Amino acid sequence: MTAVYRSLSFWHDTVPGPLDPRPALPGDRDADVAIIGAGYTGLWTAYHLSLLDPSLRIVVLEREIAGFGASGRNGGWALGEYGISPMAFAAASSRDAALRQTRSLYDAVDDIGRVADAEDIDCHYAKGGWIDWARSPTQLERAKASVTARHELGLTEDEVRLLGPDEAKAFGNATGTIGGKFLSAVAAIHPSRLVRGLAEACERRGVVIHEGTACSGFEPSVVHTDRGNVRAEVVVRATEGYTRTLTGHRRVLAPIYSLMVATEPLSEKVWDEIGLAGRPTFSDARNMVIYGQRTADGRLAFGGRGAPYLFGSRIDAATERRRDVHDRIEETLRDLFPAIVDARITHRWGGVMGLPRDWTPSVAFDRSTGLAQGGGFVGDGVATAKLAGHTLAELITGTESERTDLPWVGHTSRNWEPEPLRYLGINGGLWMASSADRAEARTGRGSRRVDLLNRLLGR
Ligand SMILES: Cc1cc2nc3c(=O)[nH]c(=O)nc-3n(C[C@H](O)[C@H](O)[C@H](O)COP(=O)(O)OP(=O)(O)OC[C@H]3O[C@@H](n4cnc5c(N)ncnc54)[C@H](O)[C@@H]3O)c2cc1C
């Protein structure tokens, strides 16, 4: 079993300790809080609940092992941005609320480092920020607009700033760089070390984690699993890209794929050419998201979107490893850094993220039913799940804080359309993003397709 789980990602392949499943739920049991899903969202919720009220009986139910999902496979950016922009939050609430929402996430990025230290989780945390290179005039325009809008909202130059070509290249030597954007509140981490360490920290505080336990559905005060029922006053759904597996939840979050590769450890000579000292996370400002980090053991871990959404929200291991998409990602990486020309790619993997209909992440707790949920993070869930878990724990224990009245608390996205509309809409959007990038590369001008896409999605 361990070998199967190790093969899920470079991160699981290099995490210390066994990956054997913890004991499954032994039959019916009672708890105060039952949490479905042992990724960052479920485990941060359990962790903060155990701090706020050590007397609570908290049970986490996980179909596979802790970190099986996106939390053990991601790009390792603990990122101070959501799937929607701070300006979109302001449009839906107010300028002040959007700034509080944004800065709460910046705090969560720092908090991950603090908890990792306190709990002795060696997750290779390095707060080097995010360099988003502009590698064409269109990308530079996009970076400028993004920084200007954030400054107009009230974010400071220390938090986000535009870079000239020399400054942008000083972070890392990507080809064709003519400028860039830099966001300070971003740390690189080793995702599996964080999620596995967090599971152990929860257990040290009395949380019980049952792995190999598949939940089929839930209702107020009870979770149904293949191993028995858990009766609990509070039930938390923390299943993100896999939410469709729960009865009645097929259209809540669409599973969207993101795929990654990792190189072998690179020589000092190659690193001298590439840079990235201080381990900033990196991307460029194209429409189809790409993301990378320099790992603590001297590799490049790099990913991108572009694999298709599958009809009926199907989740499929073969799509997580599509050769054509991995080839494209590898090609993009070699285009960014020609210095890696001879470097071997040692790992290829992928996973699913949860896409809400309006792209807006949320946390919610309804005291009258005892039902809670956190998710819809798309590709920005590492730090967001930390904030979500902290907030959910406060909502559940009735602890008021600067987090419990943020705009995303209680937000609900409407369900996705039934098929085939969902399939056509999501894959149409993916096609528009990649064809806009091709058009931009060809013509050197921005593409209207992206504006159209955003309008269609209601963003
Ligand atoms: C390849 C990739 C790269 C990414 N890169 C980044 C990045 O660099 N930065 C960033 O911020 N975000 C990134 N993300 C997104 C981020 O990883 C996720 O948003 C985050 O990990 C979500 O955590 P979660 O706990 O909500 O969900 P998950 O980690 O997916 O956890 C859900 C858990 O629930 C379990 N589960 C599901 N259904 C059931 C059921 N019915 N019964 C029992 N258990 C169930 C699953 O097995 C899983 O372990 C990336 C995602 C992917 C796939």
Short mmCIF file of C-alpha atoms and ligand atoms in Angstrom, two decimals:
data_model
loop_
_atom_site.label_atom_id
_atom_site.label_comp_id
_atom_site.label_asym_id
_atom_site.label_seq_id
_atom_site.Cartn_x
_atom_site.Cartn_y
_atom_site.Cartn_z
CA MET A 1 0.00 0.00 0.00
CA THR A 2 2.80 2.38 0.94
CA ALA A 3 4.28 2.04 -2.57
CA VAL A 4 0.98 3.06 -4.15
CA TYR A 5 0.73 6.15 -1.98
CA ARG A 6 4.41 7.05 -2.52
CA SER A 7 3.79 7.09 -6.27
CA LEU A 8 1.08 9.76 -5.93
CA SER A 9 3.56 12.64 -6.04
CA PHE A 10 7.20 13.64 -5.70
CA TRP A 11 6.25 14.94 -2.24
CA HIS A 12 4.84 11.63 -0.99
CA ASP A 13 7.83 9.88 -2.52
CA THR A 14 10.21 11.95 -0.40
CA VAL A 15 8.26 12.36 2.85
CA PRO A 16 9.89 10.63 5.84
CA GLY A 17 7.91 7.93 7.64
CA PRO A 18 5.57 5.19 6.47
CA LEU A 19 2.42 5.87 4.47
CA ASP A 20 0.50 2.85 5.75
CA PRO A 21 -3.13 3.70 6.48
CA ARG A 22 -4.14 4.26 10.11
CA PRO A 23 -6.85 1.92 11.41
CA ALA A 24 -10.26 2.30 9.75
CA LEU A 25 -13.41 3.17 11.68
CA PRO A 26 -14.10 -0.04 13.66
CA GLY A 27 -17.92 0.35 13.56
CA ASP A 28 -20.52 2.84 14.79
CA ARG A 29 -19.20 5.47 17.19
CA ASP A 30 -20.09 8.81 18.77
CA ALA A 31 -18.11 12.04 18.62
CA ASP A 32 -18.65 15.75 19.17
CA VAL A 33 -17.26 16.73 15.76
CA ALA A 34 -16.92 14.44 12.72
CA ILE A 35 -14.75 15.76 9.89
CA ILE A 36 -14.88 14.21 6.42
CA GLY A 37 -11.49 14.44 4.66
CA ALA A 38 -7.93 14.50 6.01
CA GLY A 39 -6.41 17.17 3.79
CA TYR A 40 -5.32 20.60 5.00
CA THR A 41 -8.92 21.80 5.49
CA GLY A 42 -10.04 18.88 7.63
CA LEU A 43 -6.81 18.69 9.62
CA TRP A 44 -6.46 22.44 10.27
CA THR A 45 -10.07 22.43 11.47
CA ALA A 46 -9.31 19.51 13.79
CA TYR A 47 -6.06 21.12 14.97
CA HIS A 48 -7.64 24.47 15.89
CA LEU A 49 -10.68 22.79 17.44
CA SER A 50 -8.38 20.77 19.69
CA LEU A 51 -6.60 23.97 20.76
CA LEU A 52 -9.80 25.91 21.38
CA ASP A 53 -11.56 23.12 23.29
CA PRO A 54 -9.32 20.19 24.30
CA SER A 55 -12.33 18.35 25.73
CA LEU A 56 -13.96 17.88 22.29
CA ARG A 57 -14.08 14.35 20.85
CA ILE A 58 -12.93 14.97 17.26
CA VAL A 59 -12.95 12.23 14.62
CA VAL A 60 -11.51 12.66 11.13
CA LEU A 61 -12.70 10.21 8.45
CA GLU A 62 -10.48 9.70 5.41
CA ARG A 63 -11.10 7.31 2.50
CA GLU A 64 -7.39 6.81 1.76
CA ILE A 65 -4.60 8.35 3.87
CA ALA A 66 -4.03 11.84 5.25
CA GLY A 67 -2.78 13.97 2.35
CA PHE A 68 -4.07 11.62 -0.35
CA GLY A 69 -5.77 14.50 -2.18
CA ALA A 70 -4.46 17.85 -3.38
CA SER A 71 -2.83 18.52 0.00
CA GLY A 72 -0.18 15.88 -0.70
CA ARG A 73 0.34 16.73 -4.36
CA ASN A 74 0.30 20.52 -4.82
CA GLY A 75 2.92 23.04 -5.92
CA GLY A 76 3.77 23.94 -2.34
CA TRP A 77 2.90 27.62 -2.58
CA ALA A 78 1.45 28.83 0.71
CA LEU A 79 0.00 31.76 -1.13
CA GLY A 80 -1.53 35.04 0.03
CA GLU A 81 -4.05 35.14 -2.80
CA TYR A 82 -7.42 33.45 -3.34
CA GLY A 83 -8.89 31.98 -6.52
CA ILE A 84 -10.63 35.36 -6.96
CA SER A 85 -8.87 38.71 -6.62
CA PRO A 86 -9.08 41.10 -3.65
CA MET A 87 -10.96 43.45 -6.00
CA ALA A 88 -13.61 40.79 -6.61
CA PHE A 89 -14.00 40.44 -2.84
CA ALA A 90 -14.37 44.23 -2.60
CA ALA A 91 -17.05 44.24 -5.32
CA ALA A 92 -19.01 41.63 -3.39
CA SER A 93 -18.53 43.25 0.04
CA SER A 94 -16.56 46.45 0.70
CA ARG A 95 -13.03 47.74 0.32
CA ASP A 96 -12.29 47.37 4.04
CA ALA A 97 -13.75 43.88 4.21
CA ALA A 98 -11.72 42.82 1.16
CA LEU A 99 -8.53 44.14 2.74
CA ARG A 100 -9.29 42.25 5.95
CA GLN A 101 -10.03 39.11 3.93
CA THR A 102 -6.72 39.49 2.09
CA ARG A 103 -4.57 40.27 5.10
CA SER A 104 -6.11 37.42 7.10
CA LEU A 105 -4.68 35.17 4.41
CA TYR A 106 -1.27 36.87 4.70
CA ASP A 107 -1.44 36.06 8.43
CA ALA A 108 -2.29 32.44 7.60
CA VAL A 109 0.88 32.19 5.49
CA ASP A 110 2.94 33.27 8.53
CA ASP A 111 0.90 31.08 10.83
CA ILE A 112 1.78 27.95 8.84
CA GLY A 113 5.45 28.71 9.54
CA ARG A 114 4.75 29.39 13.22
CA VAL A 115 2.76 26.18 13.76
CA ALA A 116 5.31 24.15 11.80
CA ASP A 117 8.00 25.42 14.20
CA ALA A 118 5.89 24.91 17.30
CA GLU A 119 4.84 21.38 16.30
CA ASP A 120 8.23 20.39 14.95
CA ILE A 121 6.91 19.87 11.40
CA ASP A 122 9.93 20.13 9.11
CA CYS A 123 8.00 21.21 6.00
CA HIS A 124 10.87 23.16 4.38
CA TYR A 125 9.02 26.45 4.92
CA ALA A 126 10.76 29.36 3.15
CA LYS A 127 8.98 32.70 2.88
CA GLY A 128 10.62 33.98 -0.30
CA GLY A 129 7.52 35.59 -1.87
CA TRP A 130 6.18 35.04 -5.40
CA ILE A 131 7.84 36.35 -8.53
CA ASP A 132 5.39 36.52 -11.43
CA TRP A 133 7.57 37.28 -14.44
CA ALA A 134 6.31 39.30 -17.40
CA ARG A 135 7.82 37.73 -20.52
CA SER A 136 5.96 39.75 -23.16
CA PRO A 137 4.49 43.25 -23.37
CA THR A 138 1.00 41.79 -22.86
CA GLN A 139 2.11 40.02 -19.72
CA LEU A 140 3.71 43.23 -18.48
CA GLU A 141 0.44 45.11 -19.04
CA ARG A 142 -1.36 42.41 -17.07
CA ALA A 143 1.15 42.65 -14.21
CA LYS A 144 0.84 46.46 -14.15
CA ALA A 145 -2.95 46.33 -14.08
CA SER A 146 -2.88 43.74 -11.32
CA VAL A 147 -0.51 45.80 -9.12
CA THR A 148 -2.31 49.09 -9.79
CA ALA A 149 -5.70 47.62 -8.88
CA ARG A 150 -4.29 46.19 -5.63
CA HIS A 151 -2.68 49.51 -4.70
CA GLU A 152 -5.92 51.36 -5.46
CA LEU A 153 -7.67 48.98 -3.12
CA GLY A 154 -5.21 49.80 -0.33
CA LEU A 155 -2.51 47.13 -0.44
CA THR A 156 0.96 48.57 0.04
CA GLU A 157 4.16 48.52 -1.98
CA ASP A 158 5.63 46.20 0.66
CA GLU A 159 2.81 43.74 0.06
CA VAL A 160 2.74 43.77 -3.74
CA ARG A 161 4.85 45.66 -6.26
CA LEU A 162 5.80 45.97 -9.89
CA LEU A 163 9.37 45.08 -10.84
CA GLY A 164 11.60 46.42 -13.57
CA PRO A 165 13.53 43.96 -15.75
CA ASP A 166 16.71 43.90 -13.64
CA GLU A 167 14.87 43.47 -10.39
CA ALA A 168 12.69 40.72 -11.87
CA LYS A 169 15.74 38.90 -13.23
CA ALA A 170 17.50 39.23 -9.88
CA PHE A 171 14.87 36.87 -8.40
CA GLY A 172 15.43 34.30 -11.11
CA ASN A 173 16.69 34.19 -14.62
CA ALA A 174 13.68 33.21 -16.73
CA THR A 175 14.07 33.76 -20.47
CA GLY A 176 12.54 36.85 -22.02
CA THR A 177 11.89 38.62 -18.71
CA ILE A 178 11.00 42.30 -19.16
CA GLY A 179 9.56 42.94 -15.70
CA GLY A 180 7.24 41.33 -13.23
CA LYS A 181 5.06 41.46 -10.16
CA PHE A 182 6.19 40.49 -6.66
CA LEU A 183 3.91 39.43 -3.81
CA SER A 184 5.57 39.15 -0.39
CA ALA A 185 3.09 36.95 1.48
CA VAL A 186 4.04 33.63 -0.09
CA ALA A 187 6.09 30.74 1.29
CA ALA A 188 7.36 27.61 -0.40
CA ILE A 189 6.70 24.37 1.49
CA HIS A 190 6.98 20.60 1.05
CA PRO A 191 3.24 19.80 0.90
CA SER A 192 3.36 16.20 2.08
CA ARG A 193 5.64 16.98 5.03
CA LEU A 194 3.10 19.62 6.10
CA VAL A 195 -0.02 17.48 5.79
CA ARG A 196 1.52 14.34 7.30
CA GLY A 197 3.08 16.36 10.13
CA LEU A 198 -0.20 18.11 10.77
CA ALA A 199 -2.01 14.75 11.07
CA GLU A 200 0.50 13.70 13.74
CA ALA A 201 0.14 17.04 15.55
CA CYS A 202 -3.63 16.51 15.62
CA GLU A 203 -3.21 13.02 17.06
CA ARG A 204 -0.89 14.34 19.78
CA ARG A 205 -3.78 16.58 20.81
CA GLY A 206 -6.26 13.73 21.01
CA VAL A 207 -7.85 13.86 17.55
CA VAL A 208 -8.72 10.40 16.20
CA ILE A 209 -8.05 9.85 12.49
CA HIS A 210 -9.62 6.85 10.76
CA GLU A 211 -8.11 6.18 7.34
CA GLY A 212 -9.36 3.68 4.76
CA THR A 213 -12.88 4.82 5.64
CA ALA A 214 -15.09 6.02 2.77
CA CYS A 215 -18.01 8.29 3.60
CA SER A 216 -21.01 7.90 1.33
CA GLY A 217 -23.02 10.81 2.68
CA PHE A 218 -24.06 12.75 5.74
CA GLU A 219 -27.00 14.53 7.31
CA PRO A 220 -27.36 16.53 10.50
CA SER A 221 -25.76 14.59 13.38
CA VAL A 222 -24.61 11.57 11.36
CA VAL A 223 -21.98 10.57 8.78
CA HIS A 224 -22.51 7.32 6.87
CA THR A 225 -19.39 5.32 5.97
CA ASP A 226 -18.56 1.89 4.59
CA ARG A 227 -17.40 0.97 8.13
CA GLY A 228 -20.34 2.23 10.18
CA ASN A 229 -21.99 5.50 11.17
CA VAL A 230 -20.49 8.32 13.19
CA ARG A 231 -23.00 10.27 15.28
CA ALA A 232 -21.79 13.79 16.00
CA GLU A 233 -23.41 17.11 16.84
CA VAL A 234 -21.19 18.82 14.24
CA VAL A 235 -20.30 17.41 10.81
CA VAL A 236 -17.63 19.15 8.70
CA ARG A 237 -17.30 18.55 4.96
CA ALA A 238 -13.68 19.00 3.88
CA THR A 239 -13.60 16.96 0.68
CA GLU A 240 -12.77 19.66 -1.92
CA GLY A 241 -12.19 18.16 -5.40
CA TYR A 242 -13.75 14.85 -4.26
CA THR A 243 -17.01 16.36 -2.95
CA ARG A 244 -18.94 14.73 -5.81
CA THR A 245 -18.44 11.35 -4.05
CA LEU A 246 -20.94 12.38 -1.35
CA THR A 247 -24.63 11.75 -1.93
CA GLY A 248 -26.38 14.88 -3.13
CA HIS A 249 -23.15 16.81 -3.74
CA ARG A 250 -22.34 15.97 -7.35
CA ARG A 251 -22.73 19.55 -8.65
CA VAL A 252 -21.31 21.49 -5.68
CA LEU A 253 -17.62 21.63 -6.74
CA ALA A 254 -16.24 20.59 -10.13
CA PRO A 255 -13.01 18.54 -9.99
CA ILE A 256 -10.38 20.33 -12.10
CA TYR A 257 -7.00 18.80 -12.81
CA SER A 258 -3.56 20.30 -12.28
CA LEU A 259 -0.43 18.36 -13.26
CA MET A 260 3.19 18.63 -12.13
CA VAL A 261 6.73 17.45 -12.84
CA ALA A 262 9.94 17.49 -10.77
CA THR A 263 13.51 17.45 -12.02
CA GLU A 264 16.41 15.57 -10.53
CA PRO A 265 18.51 17.68 -8.09
CA LEU A 266 20.29 20.34 -10.18
CA SER A 267 23.98 21.17 -9.94
CA GLU A 268 25.27 24.36 -8.31
CA LYS A 269 26.37 25.51 -11.76
CA VAL A 270 22.80 25.29 -13.05
CA TRP A 271 21.45 27.04 -9.96
CA ASP A 272 24.00 29.83 -10.49
CA GLU A 273 22.36 30.43 -13.86
CA ILE A 274 18.76 30.10 -12.72
CA GLY A 275 18.94 31.91 -9.39
CA LEU A 276 15.84 31.58 -7.19
CA ALA A 277 18.03 31.91 -4.10
CA GLY A 278 15.71 32.35 -1.12
CA ARG A 279 13.30 29.96 -2.84
CA PRO A 280 10.67 32.41 -4.13
CA THR A 281 7.77 30.66 -5.82
CA PHE A 282 7.55 31.56 -9.51
CA SER A 283 5.30 31.76 -12.55
CA ASP A 284 4.76 34.02 -15.52
CA ALA A 285 1.69 36.11 -16.29
CA ARG A 286 0.15 33.89 -18.99
CA ASN A 287 -3.57 33.04 -18.83
CA MET A 288 -3.25 29.27 -18.35
CA VAL A 289 -1.79 29.05 -14.84
CA ILE A 290 1.77 27.74 -14.35
CA TYR A 291 3.58 27.53 -11.01
CA GLY A 292 6.95 26.37 -9.68
CA GLN A 293 9.30 26.28 -6.76
CA ARG A 294 12.95 25.46 -6.04
CA THR A 295 12.73 22.57 -3.59
CA ALA A 296 14.83 22.34 -0.46
CA ASP A 297 16.77 19.46 -2.05
CA GLY A 298 17.66 21.53 -5.13
CA ARG A 299 15.12 20.46 -7.75
CA LEU A 300 12.55 22.37 -9.75
CA ALA A 301 8.98 21.29 -9.03
CA PHE A 302 6.73 22.78 -11.68
CA GLY A 303 3.11 22.47 -12.74
CA GLY A 304 0.29 23.78 -14.83
CA ARG A 305 -3.36 23.37 -15.69
CA GLY A 306 -4.75 22.35 -19.05
CA ALA A 307 -5.88 18.74 -18.55
CA PRO A 308 -9.55 18.50 -19.51
CA TYR A 309 -12.48 18.38 -17.11
CA LEU A 310 -14.16 14.95 -17.41
CA PHE A 311 -17.85 14.47 -18.17
CA GLY A 312 -19.98 13.98 -15.06
CA SER A 313 -17.18 15.32 -12.79
CA ARG A 314 -15.41 11.97 -13.10
CA ILE A 315 -12.10 11.65 -11.27
CA ASP A 316 -9.63 9.53 -13.11
CA ALA A 317 -6.05 8.55 -12.24
CA ALA A 318 -5.11 8.37 -15.95
CA THR A 319 -6.02 12.02 -16.46
CA GLU A 320 -3.75 12.95 -13.53
CA ARG A 321 -0.91 11.50 -15.61
CA ARG A 322 -1.78 12.55 -19.14
CA ARG A 323 1.40 12.34 -21.15
CA ASP A 324 0.56 15.19 -23.56
CA VAL A 325 -0.12 17.60 -20.69
CA HIS A 326 3.03 16.55 -18.81
CA ASP A 327 5.05 16.93 -22.02
CA ARG A 328 3.70 20.45 -22.43
CA ILE A 329 4.54 21.35 -18.82
CA GLU A 330 8.06 19.98 -19.23
CA GLU A 331 8.49 21.95 -22.46
CA THR A 332 7.36 25.16 -20.72
CA LEU A 333 9.83 24.58 -17.89
CA ARG A 334 12.72 24.05 -20.32
CA ASP A 335 11.65 27.18 -22.20
CA LEU A 336 11.76 29.19 -18.95
CA PHE A 337 15.17 27.83 -17.95
CA PRO A 338 17.27 26.52 -20.88
CA ALA A 339 20.01 25.77 -18.31
CA ILE A 340 18.14 22.56 -17.38
CA VAL A 341 18.53 21.17 -20.90
CA ASP A 342 20.24 17.99 -19.68
CA ALA A 343 18.27 17.60 -16.46
CA ARG A 344 16.19 14.48 -16.05
CA ILE A 345 12.53 14.66 -15.04
CA THR A 346 12.22 12.13 -12.21
CA HIS A 347 8.54 12.56 -11.27
CA ARG A 348 5.26 13.27 -13.05
CA TRP A 349 1.95 13.43 -11.20
CA GLY A 350 -1.31 15.34 -10.84
CA GLY A 351 -4.42 15.80 -8.76
CA VAL A 352 -7.81 17.46 -8.52
CA MET A 353 -8.88 20.79 -7.07
CA GLY A 354 -12.41 21.98 -6.25
CA LEU A 355 -13.89 24.63 -8.55
CA PRO A 356 -17.04 26.42 -7.32
CA ARG A 357 -19.45 27.85 -9.89
CA ASP A 358 -18.48 31.46 -9.00
CA TRP A 359 -14.79 30.71 -8.23
CA THR A 360 -15.33 32.04 -4.70
CA PRO A 361 -13.93 30.02 -1.78
CA SER A 362 -16.03 29.86 1.37
CA VAL A 363 -16.42 28.58 4.90
CA ALA A 364 -19.76 28.07 6.58
CA PHE A 365 -21.26 26.72 9.78
CA ASP A 366 -24.99 26.43 10.41
CA ARG A 367 -25.52 26.03 14.14
CA SER A 368 -29.14 24.94 13.65
CA THR A 369 -28.12 21.83 11.65
CA GLY A 370 -24.56 21.40 12.94
CA LEU A 371 -23.29 21.23 9.35
CA ALA A 372 -20.05 22.98 8.36
CA GLN A 373 -17.95 23.14 5.21
CA GLY A 374 -14.83 24.78 3.84
CA GLY A 375 -13.54 24.71 0.27
CA GLY A 376 -13.75 25.91 -3.31
CA PHE A 377 -10.11 27.00 -3.23
CA VAL A 378 -9.36 26.05 -6.86
CA GLY A 379 -5.51 26.16 -7.11
CA ASP A 380 -4.98 28.46 -4.14
CA GLY A 381 -5.75 26.27 -1.17
CA VAL A 382 -2.57 25.76 0.81
CA ALA A 383 -2.80 28.89 2.97
CA THR A 384 -6.53 29.33 2.35
CA ALA A 385 -7.26 25.95 3.92
CA LYS A 386 -5.28 27.07 6.99
CA LEU A 387 -7.48 30.15 7.30
CA ALA A 388 -10.57 28.04 6.59
CA GLY A 389 -9.74 25.49 9.30
CA HIS A 390 -8.94 28.18 11.86
CA THR A 391 -12.18 30.04 11.06
CA LEU A 392 -14.34 26.90 11.09
CA ALA A 393 -12.96 25.92 14.50
CA GLU A 394 -13.82 29.38 15.82
CA LEU A 395 -17.32 29.31 14.32
CA ILE A 396 -18.00 25.85 15.73
CA THR A 397 -16.81 26.74 19.24
CA GLY A 398 -18.57 30.14 19.15
CA THR A 399 -15.28 32.03 19.43
CA GLU A 400 -15.55 35.49 17.88
CA SER A 401 -12.39 36.74 16.16
CA GLU A 402 -11.21 38.99 13.35
CA ARG A 403 -11.77 35.98 11.07
CA THR A 404 -15.36 35.04 11.90
CA ASP A 405 -17.03 37.93 10.04
CA LEU A 406 -14.90 37.98 6.90
CA PRO A 407 -16.82 38.23 3.59
CA TRP A 408 -16.29 34.57 2.66
CA VAL A 409 -17.95 33.32 5.87
CA GLY A 410 -21.38 31.95 4.99
CA HIS A 411 -20.95 32.61 1.26
CA THR A 412 -22.69 30.04 -0.94
CA SER A 413 -21.93 29.39 -4.59
CA ARG A 414 -24.75 28.05 -6.67
CA ASN A 415 -24.46 24.52 -8.01
CA TRP A 416 -22.89 23.80 -11.38
CA GLU A 417 -25.22 23.19 -14.31
CA PRO A 418 -26.18 19.60 -15.14
CA GLU A 419 -24.29 17.86 -17.96
CA PRO A 420 -23.58 18.40 -20.78
CA LEU A 421 -23.57 22.14 -19.95
CA ARG A 422 -20.97 21.74 -17.22
CA TYR A 423 -18.65 19.82 -19.52
CA LEU A 424 -19.02 22.34 -22.35
CA GLY A 425 -18.64 25.36 -20.06
CA ILE A 426 -15.54 24.24 -18.17
CA ASN A 427 -13.69 22.77 -21.14
CA GLY A 428 -14.68 25.81 -23.22
CA GLY A 429 -13.07 27.97 -20.54
CA LEU A 430 -9.88 25.90 -20.55
CA TRP A 431 -9.74 26.07 -24.32
CA MET A 432 -10.19 29.85 -24.25
CA ALA A 433 -7.35 30.33 -21.75
CA SER A 434 -4.88 28.24 -23.76
CA SER A 435 -5.92 29.64 -27.13
CA ALA A 436 -5.63 33.19 -25.71
CA ASP A 437 -2.04 32.38 -24.71
CA ARG A 438 -1.30 31.04 -28.20
CA ALA A 439 -2.83 34.16 -29.77
CA GLU A 440 -0.84 36.42 -27.45
CA ALA A 441 2.39 34.62 -28.32
CA ARG A 442 1.61 34.90 -32.03
CA THR A 443 0.40 38.50 -32.21
CA GLY A 444 2.06 40.06 -29.15
CA ARG A 445 -1.33 41.54 -28.20
CA GLY A 446 -3.83 40.73 -25.44
CA SER A 447 -6.76 38.48 -26.29
CA ARG A 448 -10.42 39.37 -25.71
CA ARG A 449 -11.16 35.70 -25.17
CA VAL A 450 -10.12 35.96 -21.54
CA ASP A 451 -12.52 38.85 -20.86
CA LEU A 452 -15.26 36.85 -22.48
CA LEU A 453 -14.40 33.82 -20.37
CA ASN A 454 -14.55 35.85 -17.17
CA ARG A 455 -17.91 37.27 -18.15
CA LEU A 456 -19.29 33.81 -18.92
CA LEU A 457 -18.15 32.58 -15.52
CA GLY A 458 -19.60 35.63 -13.83
CA ARG A 459 -16.19 36.56 -12.36
C1 LIG B 1 -1.32 19.56 -8.69
C2 LIG B 1 -1.87 20.61 -7.75
C3 LIG B 1 -1.11 21.76 -7.49
C4 LIG B 1 -1.59 22.72 -6.60
N1 LIG B 1 -0.76 23.75 -6.25
C5 LIG B 1 -1.15 24.61 -5.28
C6 LIG B 1 -0.25 25.58 -4.78
O1 LIG B 1 0.92 25.61 -5.14
N2 LIG B 1 -0.71 26.48 -3.87
C7 LIG B 1 -2.00 26.45 -3.41
O2 LIG B 1 -2.37 27.30 -2.60
N3 LIG B 1 -2.86 25.47 -3.81
C8 LIG B 1 -2.45 24.55 -4.71
N4 LIG B 1 -3.31 23.55 -5.10
C9 LIG B 1 -4.60 23.44 -4.43
C10 LIG B 1 -4.47 22.93 -2.99
O3 LIG B 1 -3.58 21.84 -2.96
C11 LIG B 1 -5.82 22.54 -2.45
O4 LIG B 1 -6.70 23.64 -2.56
C12 LIG B 1 -5.80 22.10 -1.00
O5 LIG B 1 -4.83 21.11 -0.79
C13 LIG B 1 -7.18 21.60 -0.61
O6 LIG B 1 -7.11 20.96 0.63
P1 LIG B 1 -8.38 20.17 1.13
O7 LIG B 1 -8.07 19.58 2.42
O8 LIG B 1 -9.58 21.06 1.08
O9 LIG B 1 -8.63 19.06 0.00
P2 LIG B 1 -7.81 17.71 -0.28
O10 LIG B 1 -6.38 17.85 0.06
O11 LIG B 1 -8.14 17.27 -1.66
O12 LIG B 1 -8.41 16.71 0.77
C14 LIG B 1 -9.67 16.12 0.67
C15 LIG B 1 -9.56 14.76 1.34
O13 LIG B 1 -10.86 14.22 1.50
C16 LIG B 1 -10.80 12.84 1.25
N5 LIG B 1 -12.14 12.42 0.84
C17 LIG B 1 -12.81 12.88 -0.24
N6 LIG B 1 -14.01 12.31 -0.34
C18 LIG B 1 -14.11 11.47 0.72
C19 LIG B 1 -15.13 10.58 1.18
N7 LIG B 1 -16.28 10.44 0.49
N8 LIG B 1 -14.91 9.87 2.31
C20 LIG B 1 -13.75 10.03 3.00
N9 LIG B 1 -12.75 10.83 2.60
C21 LIG B 1 -12.93 11.56 1.47
C22 LIG B 1 -9.78 12.72 0.13
O14 LIG B 1 -9.24 11.40 0.03
C23 LIG B 1 -8.76 13.76 0.53
O15 LIG B 1 -7.71 13.24 1.32
C24 LIG B 1 -2.88 22.57 -6.00
C25 LIG B 1 -3.64 21.44 -6.29
C26 LIG B 1 -3.15 20.46 -7.15
C27 LIG B 1 -3.98 19.25 -7.44
#
